[in-house]
PDB file of C-alpha atoms in Angstrom:
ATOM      1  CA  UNK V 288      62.638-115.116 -37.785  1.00 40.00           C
ATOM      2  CA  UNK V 289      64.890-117.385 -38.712  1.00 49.00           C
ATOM      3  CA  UNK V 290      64.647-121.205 -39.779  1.00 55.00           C
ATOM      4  CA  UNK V 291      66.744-124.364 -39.876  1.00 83.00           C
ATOM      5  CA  UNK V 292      65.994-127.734 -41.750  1.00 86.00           C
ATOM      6  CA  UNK V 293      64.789-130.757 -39.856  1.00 90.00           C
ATOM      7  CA  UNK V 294      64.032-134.112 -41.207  1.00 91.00           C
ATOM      8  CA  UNK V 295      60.709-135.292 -40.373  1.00 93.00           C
ATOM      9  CA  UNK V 296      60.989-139.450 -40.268  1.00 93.00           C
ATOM     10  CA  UNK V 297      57.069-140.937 -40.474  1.00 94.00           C
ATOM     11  CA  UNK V 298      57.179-144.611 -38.928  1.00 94.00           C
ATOM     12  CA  UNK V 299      53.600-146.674 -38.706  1.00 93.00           C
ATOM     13  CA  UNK V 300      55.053-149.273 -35.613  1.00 92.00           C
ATOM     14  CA  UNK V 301      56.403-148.250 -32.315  1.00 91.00           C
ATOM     15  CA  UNK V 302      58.895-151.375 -32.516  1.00 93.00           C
ATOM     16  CA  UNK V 303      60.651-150.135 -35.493  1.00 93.00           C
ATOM     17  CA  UNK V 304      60.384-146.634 -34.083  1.00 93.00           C
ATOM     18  CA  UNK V 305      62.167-147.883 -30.947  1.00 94.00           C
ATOM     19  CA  UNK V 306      64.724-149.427 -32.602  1.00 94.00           C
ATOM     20  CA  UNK V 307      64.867-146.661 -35.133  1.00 94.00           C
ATOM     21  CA  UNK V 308      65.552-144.786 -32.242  1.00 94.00           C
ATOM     22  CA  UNK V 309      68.415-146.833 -30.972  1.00 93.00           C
ATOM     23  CA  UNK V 310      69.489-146.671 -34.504  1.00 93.00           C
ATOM     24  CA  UNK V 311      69.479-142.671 -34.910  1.00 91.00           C
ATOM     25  CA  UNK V 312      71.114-142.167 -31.063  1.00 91.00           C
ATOM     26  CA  UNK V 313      73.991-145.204 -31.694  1.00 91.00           C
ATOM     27  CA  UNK V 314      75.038-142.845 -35.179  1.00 89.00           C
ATOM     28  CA  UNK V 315      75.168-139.972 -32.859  1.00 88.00           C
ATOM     29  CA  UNK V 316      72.526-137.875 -34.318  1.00 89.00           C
ATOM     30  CA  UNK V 317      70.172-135.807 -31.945  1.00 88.00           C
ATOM     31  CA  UNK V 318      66.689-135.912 -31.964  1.00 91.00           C
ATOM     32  CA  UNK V 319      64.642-132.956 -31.662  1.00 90.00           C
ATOM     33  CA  UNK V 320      61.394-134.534 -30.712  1.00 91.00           C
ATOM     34  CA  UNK V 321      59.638-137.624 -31.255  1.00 93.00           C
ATOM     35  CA  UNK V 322      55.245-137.624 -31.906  1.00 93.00           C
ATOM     36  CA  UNK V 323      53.391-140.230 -31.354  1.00 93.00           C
ATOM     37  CA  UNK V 324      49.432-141.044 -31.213  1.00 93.00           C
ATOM     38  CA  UNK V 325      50.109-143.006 -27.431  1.00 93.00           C
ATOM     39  CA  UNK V 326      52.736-142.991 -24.633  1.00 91.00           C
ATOM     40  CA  UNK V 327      55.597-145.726 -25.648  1.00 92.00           C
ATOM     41  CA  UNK V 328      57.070-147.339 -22.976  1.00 93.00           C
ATOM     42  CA  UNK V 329      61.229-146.772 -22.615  1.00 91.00           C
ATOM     43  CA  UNK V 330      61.335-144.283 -25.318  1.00 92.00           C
ATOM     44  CA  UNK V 331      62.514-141.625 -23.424  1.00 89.00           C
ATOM     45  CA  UNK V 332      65.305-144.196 -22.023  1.00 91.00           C
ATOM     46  CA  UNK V 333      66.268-144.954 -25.869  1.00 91.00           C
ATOM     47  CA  UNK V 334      65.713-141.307 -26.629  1.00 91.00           C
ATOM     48  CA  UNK V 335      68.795-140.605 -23.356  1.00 88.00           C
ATOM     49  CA  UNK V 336      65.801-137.954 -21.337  1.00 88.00           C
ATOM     50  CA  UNK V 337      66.273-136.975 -17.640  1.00 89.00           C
ATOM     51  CA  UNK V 338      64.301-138.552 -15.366  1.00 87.00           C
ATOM     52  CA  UNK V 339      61.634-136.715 -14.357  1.00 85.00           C
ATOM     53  CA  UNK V 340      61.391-134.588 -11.513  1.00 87.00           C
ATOM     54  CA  UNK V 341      57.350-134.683 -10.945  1.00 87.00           C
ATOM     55  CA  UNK V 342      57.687-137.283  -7.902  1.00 90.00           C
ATOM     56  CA  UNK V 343      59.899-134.682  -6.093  1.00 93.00           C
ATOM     57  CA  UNK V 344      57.141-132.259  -6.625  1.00 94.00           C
ATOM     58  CA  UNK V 345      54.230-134.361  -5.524  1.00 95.00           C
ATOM     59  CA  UNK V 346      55.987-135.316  -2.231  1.00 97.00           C
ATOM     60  CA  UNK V 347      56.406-131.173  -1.320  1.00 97.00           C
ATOM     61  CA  UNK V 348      52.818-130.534  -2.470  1.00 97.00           C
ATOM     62  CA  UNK V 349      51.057-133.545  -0.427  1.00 97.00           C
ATOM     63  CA  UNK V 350      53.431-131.836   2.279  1.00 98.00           C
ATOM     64  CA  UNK V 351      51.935-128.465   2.025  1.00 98.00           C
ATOM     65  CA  UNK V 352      48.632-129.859   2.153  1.00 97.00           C
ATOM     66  CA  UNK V 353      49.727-131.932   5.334  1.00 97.00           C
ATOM     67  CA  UNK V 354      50.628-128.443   6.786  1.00 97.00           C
ATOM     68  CA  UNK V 355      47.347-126.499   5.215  1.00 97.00           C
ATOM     69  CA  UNK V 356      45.346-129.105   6.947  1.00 96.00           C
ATOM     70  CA  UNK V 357      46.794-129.475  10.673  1.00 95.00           C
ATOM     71  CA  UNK V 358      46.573-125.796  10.729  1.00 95.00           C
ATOM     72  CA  UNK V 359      43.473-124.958   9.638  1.00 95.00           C
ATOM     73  CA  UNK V 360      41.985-127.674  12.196  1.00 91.00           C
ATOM     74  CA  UNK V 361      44.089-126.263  14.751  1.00 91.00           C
ATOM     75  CA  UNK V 362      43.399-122.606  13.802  1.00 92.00           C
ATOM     76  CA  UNK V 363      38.879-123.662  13.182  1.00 89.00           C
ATOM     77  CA  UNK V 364      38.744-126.542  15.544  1.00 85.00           C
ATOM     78  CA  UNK V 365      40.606-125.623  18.766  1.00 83.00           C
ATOM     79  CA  UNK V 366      41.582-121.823  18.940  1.00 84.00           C
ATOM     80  CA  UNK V 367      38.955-120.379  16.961  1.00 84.00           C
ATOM     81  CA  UNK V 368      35.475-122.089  17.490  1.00 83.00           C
ATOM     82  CA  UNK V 369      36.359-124.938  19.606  1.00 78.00           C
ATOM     83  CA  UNK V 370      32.779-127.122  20.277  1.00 76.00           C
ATOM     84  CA  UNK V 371      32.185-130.193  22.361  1.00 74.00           C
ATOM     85  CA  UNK V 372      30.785-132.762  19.752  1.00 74.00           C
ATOM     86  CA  UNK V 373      30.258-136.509  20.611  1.00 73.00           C
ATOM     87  CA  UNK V 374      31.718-135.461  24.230  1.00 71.00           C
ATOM     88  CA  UNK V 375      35.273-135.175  22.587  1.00 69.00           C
ATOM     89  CA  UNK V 376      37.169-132.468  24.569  1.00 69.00           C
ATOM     90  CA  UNK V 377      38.355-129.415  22.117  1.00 70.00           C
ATOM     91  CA  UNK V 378      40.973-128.367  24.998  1.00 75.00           C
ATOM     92  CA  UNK V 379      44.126-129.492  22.506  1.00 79.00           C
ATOM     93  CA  UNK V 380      44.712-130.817  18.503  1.00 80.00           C
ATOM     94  CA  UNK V 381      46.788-134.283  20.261  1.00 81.00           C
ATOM     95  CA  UNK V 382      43.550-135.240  21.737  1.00 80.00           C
ATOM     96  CA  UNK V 383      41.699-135.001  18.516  1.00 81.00           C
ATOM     97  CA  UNK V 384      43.709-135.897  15.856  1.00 83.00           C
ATOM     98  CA  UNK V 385      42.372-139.399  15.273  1.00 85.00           C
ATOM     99  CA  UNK V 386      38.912-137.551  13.999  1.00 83.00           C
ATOM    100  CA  UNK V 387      41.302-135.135  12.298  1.00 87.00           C
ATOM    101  CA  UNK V 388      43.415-137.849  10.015  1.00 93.00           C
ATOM    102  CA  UNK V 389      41.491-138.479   7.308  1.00 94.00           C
ATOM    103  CA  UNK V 390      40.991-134.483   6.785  1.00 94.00           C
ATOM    104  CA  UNK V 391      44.964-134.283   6.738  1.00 95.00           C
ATOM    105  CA  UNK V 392      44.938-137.522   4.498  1.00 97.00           C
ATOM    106  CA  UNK V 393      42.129-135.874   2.102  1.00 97.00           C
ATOM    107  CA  UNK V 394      43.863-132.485   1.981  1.00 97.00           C
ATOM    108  CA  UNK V 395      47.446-134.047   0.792  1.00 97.00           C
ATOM    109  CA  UNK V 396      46.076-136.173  -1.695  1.00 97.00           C
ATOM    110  CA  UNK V 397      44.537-132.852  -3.086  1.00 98.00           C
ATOM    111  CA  UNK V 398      47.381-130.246  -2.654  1.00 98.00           C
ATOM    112  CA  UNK V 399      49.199-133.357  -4.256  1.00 97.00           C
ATOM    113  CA  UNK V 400      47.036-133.778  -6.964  1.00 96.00           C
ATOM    114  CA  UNK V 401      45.964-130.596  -8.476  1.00 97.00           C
ATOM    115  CA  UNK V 402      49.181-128.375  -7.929  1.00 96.00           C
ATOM    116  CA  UNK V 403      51.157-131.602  -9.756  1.00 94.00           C
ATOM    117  CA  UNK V 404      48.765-131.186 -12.724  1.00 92.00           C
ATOM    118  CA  UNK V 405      49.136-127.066 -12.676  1.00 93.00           C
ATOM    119  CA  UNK V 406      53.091-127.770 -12.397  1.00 92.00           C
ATOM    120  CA  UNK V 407      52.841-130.628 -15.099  1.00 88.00           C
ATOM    121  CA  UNK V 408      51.006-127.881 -17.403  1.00 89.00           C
ATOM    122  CA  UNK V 409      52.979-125.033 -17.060  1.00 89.00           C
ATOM    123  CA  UNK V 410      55.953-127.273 -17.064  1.00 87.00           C
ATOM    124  CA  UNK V 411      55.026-128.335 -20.760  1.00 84.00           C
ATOM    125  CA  UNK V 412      53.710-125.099 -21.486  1.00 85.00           C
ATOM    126  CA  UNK V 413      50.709-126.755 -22.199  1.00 84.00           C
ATOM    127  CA  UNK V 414      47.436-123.666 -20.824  1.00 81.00           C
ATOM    128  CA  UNK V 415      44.393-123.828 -21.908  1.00 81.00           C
ATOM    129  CA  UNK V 416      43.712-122.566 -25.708  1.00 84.00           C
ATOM    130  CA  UNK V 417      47.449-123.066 -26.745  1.00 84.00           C
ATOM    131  CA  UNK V 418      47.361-124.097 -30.734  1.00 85.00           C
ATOM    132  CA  UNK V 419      49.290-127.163 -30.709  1.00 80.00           C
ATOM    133  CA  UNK V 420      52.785-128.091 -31.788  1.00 81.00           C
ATOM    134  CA  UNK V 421      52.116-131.133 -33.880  1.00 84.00           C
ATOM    135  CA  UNK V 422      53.680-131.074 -37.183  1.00 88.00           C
ATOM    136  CA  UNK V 423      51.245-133.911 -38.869  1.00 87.00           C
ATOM    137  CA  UNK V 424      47.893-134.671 -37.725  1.00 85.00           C
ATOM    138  CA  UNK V 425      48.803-138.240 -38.678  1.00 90.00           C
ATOM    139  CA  UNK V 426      50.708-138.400 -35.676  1.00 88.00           C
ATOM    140  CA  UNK V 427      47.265-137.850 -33.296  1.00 87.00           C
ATOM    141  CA  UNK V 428      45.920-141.254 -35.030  1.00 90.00           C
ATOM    142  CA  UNK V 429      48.106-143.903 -36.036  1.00 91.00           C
ATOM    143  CA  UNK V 430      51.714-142.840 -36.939  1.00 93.00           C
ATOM    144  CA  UNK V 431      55.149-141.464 -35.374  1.00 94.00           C
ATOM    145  CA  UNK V 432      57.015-138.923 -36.177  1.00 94.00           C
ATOM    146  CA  UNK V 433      60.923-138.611 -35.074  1.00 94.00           C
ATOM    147  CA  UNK V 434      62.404-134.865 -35.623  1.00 93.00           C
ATOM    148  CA  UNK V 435      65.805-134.916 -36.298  1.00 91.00           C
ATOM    149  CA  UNK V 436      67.958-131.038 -36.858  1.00 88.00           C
ATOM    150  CA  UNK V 437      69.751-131.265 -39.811  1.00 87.00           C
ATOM    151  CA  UNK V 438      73.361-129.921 -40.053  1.00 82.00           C
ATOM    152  CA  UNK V 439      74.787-130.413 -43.967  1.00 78.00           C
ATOM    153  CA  UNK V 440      74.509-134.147 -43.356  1.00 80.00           C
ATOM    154  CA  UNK V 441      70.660-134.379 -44.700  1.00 83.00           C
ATOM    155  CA  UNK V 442      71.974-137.229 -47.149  1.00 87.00           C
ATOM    156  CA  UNK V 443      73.384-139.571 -44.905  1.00 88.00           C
ATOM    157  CA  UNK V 444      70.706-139.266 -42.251  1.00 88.00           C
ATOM    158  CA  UNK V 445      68.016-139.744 -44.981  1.00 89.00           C
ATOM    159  CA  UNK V 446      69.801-142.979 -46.021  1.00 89.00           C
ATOM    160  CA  UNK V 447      70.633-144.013 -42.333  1.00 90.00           C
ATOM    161  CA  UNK V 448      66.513-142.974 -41.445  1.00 90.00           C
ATOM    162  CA  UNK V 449      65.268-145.110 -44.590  1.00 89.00           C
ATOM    163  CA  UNK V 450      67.418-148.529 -43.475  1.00 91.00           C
ATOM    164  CA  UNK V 451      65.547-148.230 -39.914  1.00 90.00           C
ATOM    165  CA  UNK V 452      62.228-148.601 -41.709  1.00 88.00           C
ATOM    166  CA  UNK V 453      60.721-145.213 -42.219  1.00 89.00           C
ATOM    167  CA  UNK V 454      57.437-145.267 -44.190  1.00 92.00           C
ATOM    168  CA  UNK V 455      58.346-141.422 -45.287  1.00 90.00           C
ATOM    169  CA  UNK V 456      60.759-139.106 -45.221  1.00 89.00           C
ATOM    170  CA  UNK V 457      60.631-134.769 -45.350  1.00 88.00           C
ATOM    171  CA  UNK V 458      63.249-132.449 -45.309  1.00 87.00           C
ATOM    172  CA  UNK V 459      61.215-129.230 -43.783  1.00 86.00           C
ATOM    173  CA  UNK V 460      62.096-126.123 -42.817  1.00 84.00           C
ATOM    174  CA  UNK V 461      61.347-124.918 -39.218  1.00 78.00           C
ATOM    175  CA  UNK V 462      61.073-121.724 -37.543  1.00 65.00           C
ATOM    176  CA  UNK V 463      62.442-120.956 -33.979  1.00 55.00           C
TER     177      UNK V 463
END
């Protein structure tokens, strides 16, 4: 197994961590991965991150749902068991549909919902009983972490990494 160094930067605000950020990217350094104890808005904009691609998904799930639900009702309400209820006709699925839309609107929101959060998991590689990843537990509480790969320049980037504010700095060694 082999290992490479990586420079752990501690910060206690998100304001100098964004700006540390800024800081790090503008000298051209790249950032492994960046903890921290709550979501901080525009940090993966600072950080230079691809847009994510979870939107896309949603849209094609609530879509298969859509589709699920018009044929099941087609397939249980008209071919299969069709039933006069209320005096509504079952002779074709245009006649009922109005009854049928807020099956179809029920069924997308849940296709949409639950296959985005299976995607969003396996995406992350996040399953159930996974050890996490976190390199400090400080980092679930109240501090952030920036990881930054060091390559022979762990001097000047521990200089350039103290200037932006860091409250601590480790040089660590991390296996792949």
């Amino acid at each position: 197994m082999e290992a490479s160094k990586v420079i752990h930067a501690i910060y206690t605000d998100d304001d100098v961590l964004m700006s540390a950020v800024k800081k790090v990217k503008a000298e051209r350094f790249h950032i492994e991965e960046i903890y921290t104890p709550f979501p901080v808005h525009g940090l993966d904009k600072a950080m230079g991150l691809a847009p994510t691609r979870i939107a896309i998904t949603a849209f094609i799930y609530g879509l298969i749902g859509l589709t699920v639900a018009i044929v099941m009702m087609n397939f249980i309400m008209i071919e299969d068991w069709p039933q006069d209820i209320g005096g509504k006709p079952s002779f074709s699925y245009i006649e009922n549909m109005p009854a049928f839309v807020p099956i179809m609107f029920e069924l997308t929101v849940f296709f949409s919902a639950h296959l985005m959060v299976i995607t969003f998991y396996l995406r992350s590689r996040m399953w159930p009983f996974k050890n996490a990843e976190n390199p400090d537990p400080r980092t679930t509480d109240d501090h952030f972490l920036m990881e930054i790969a060091v390559d022979g320049n762990a001097e000047v980037l521990e200089s350039l990494l103290a200037d932006t504010g860091a409250v601590e700095i480790n040089l660590v060694d991390k296996a792949h």
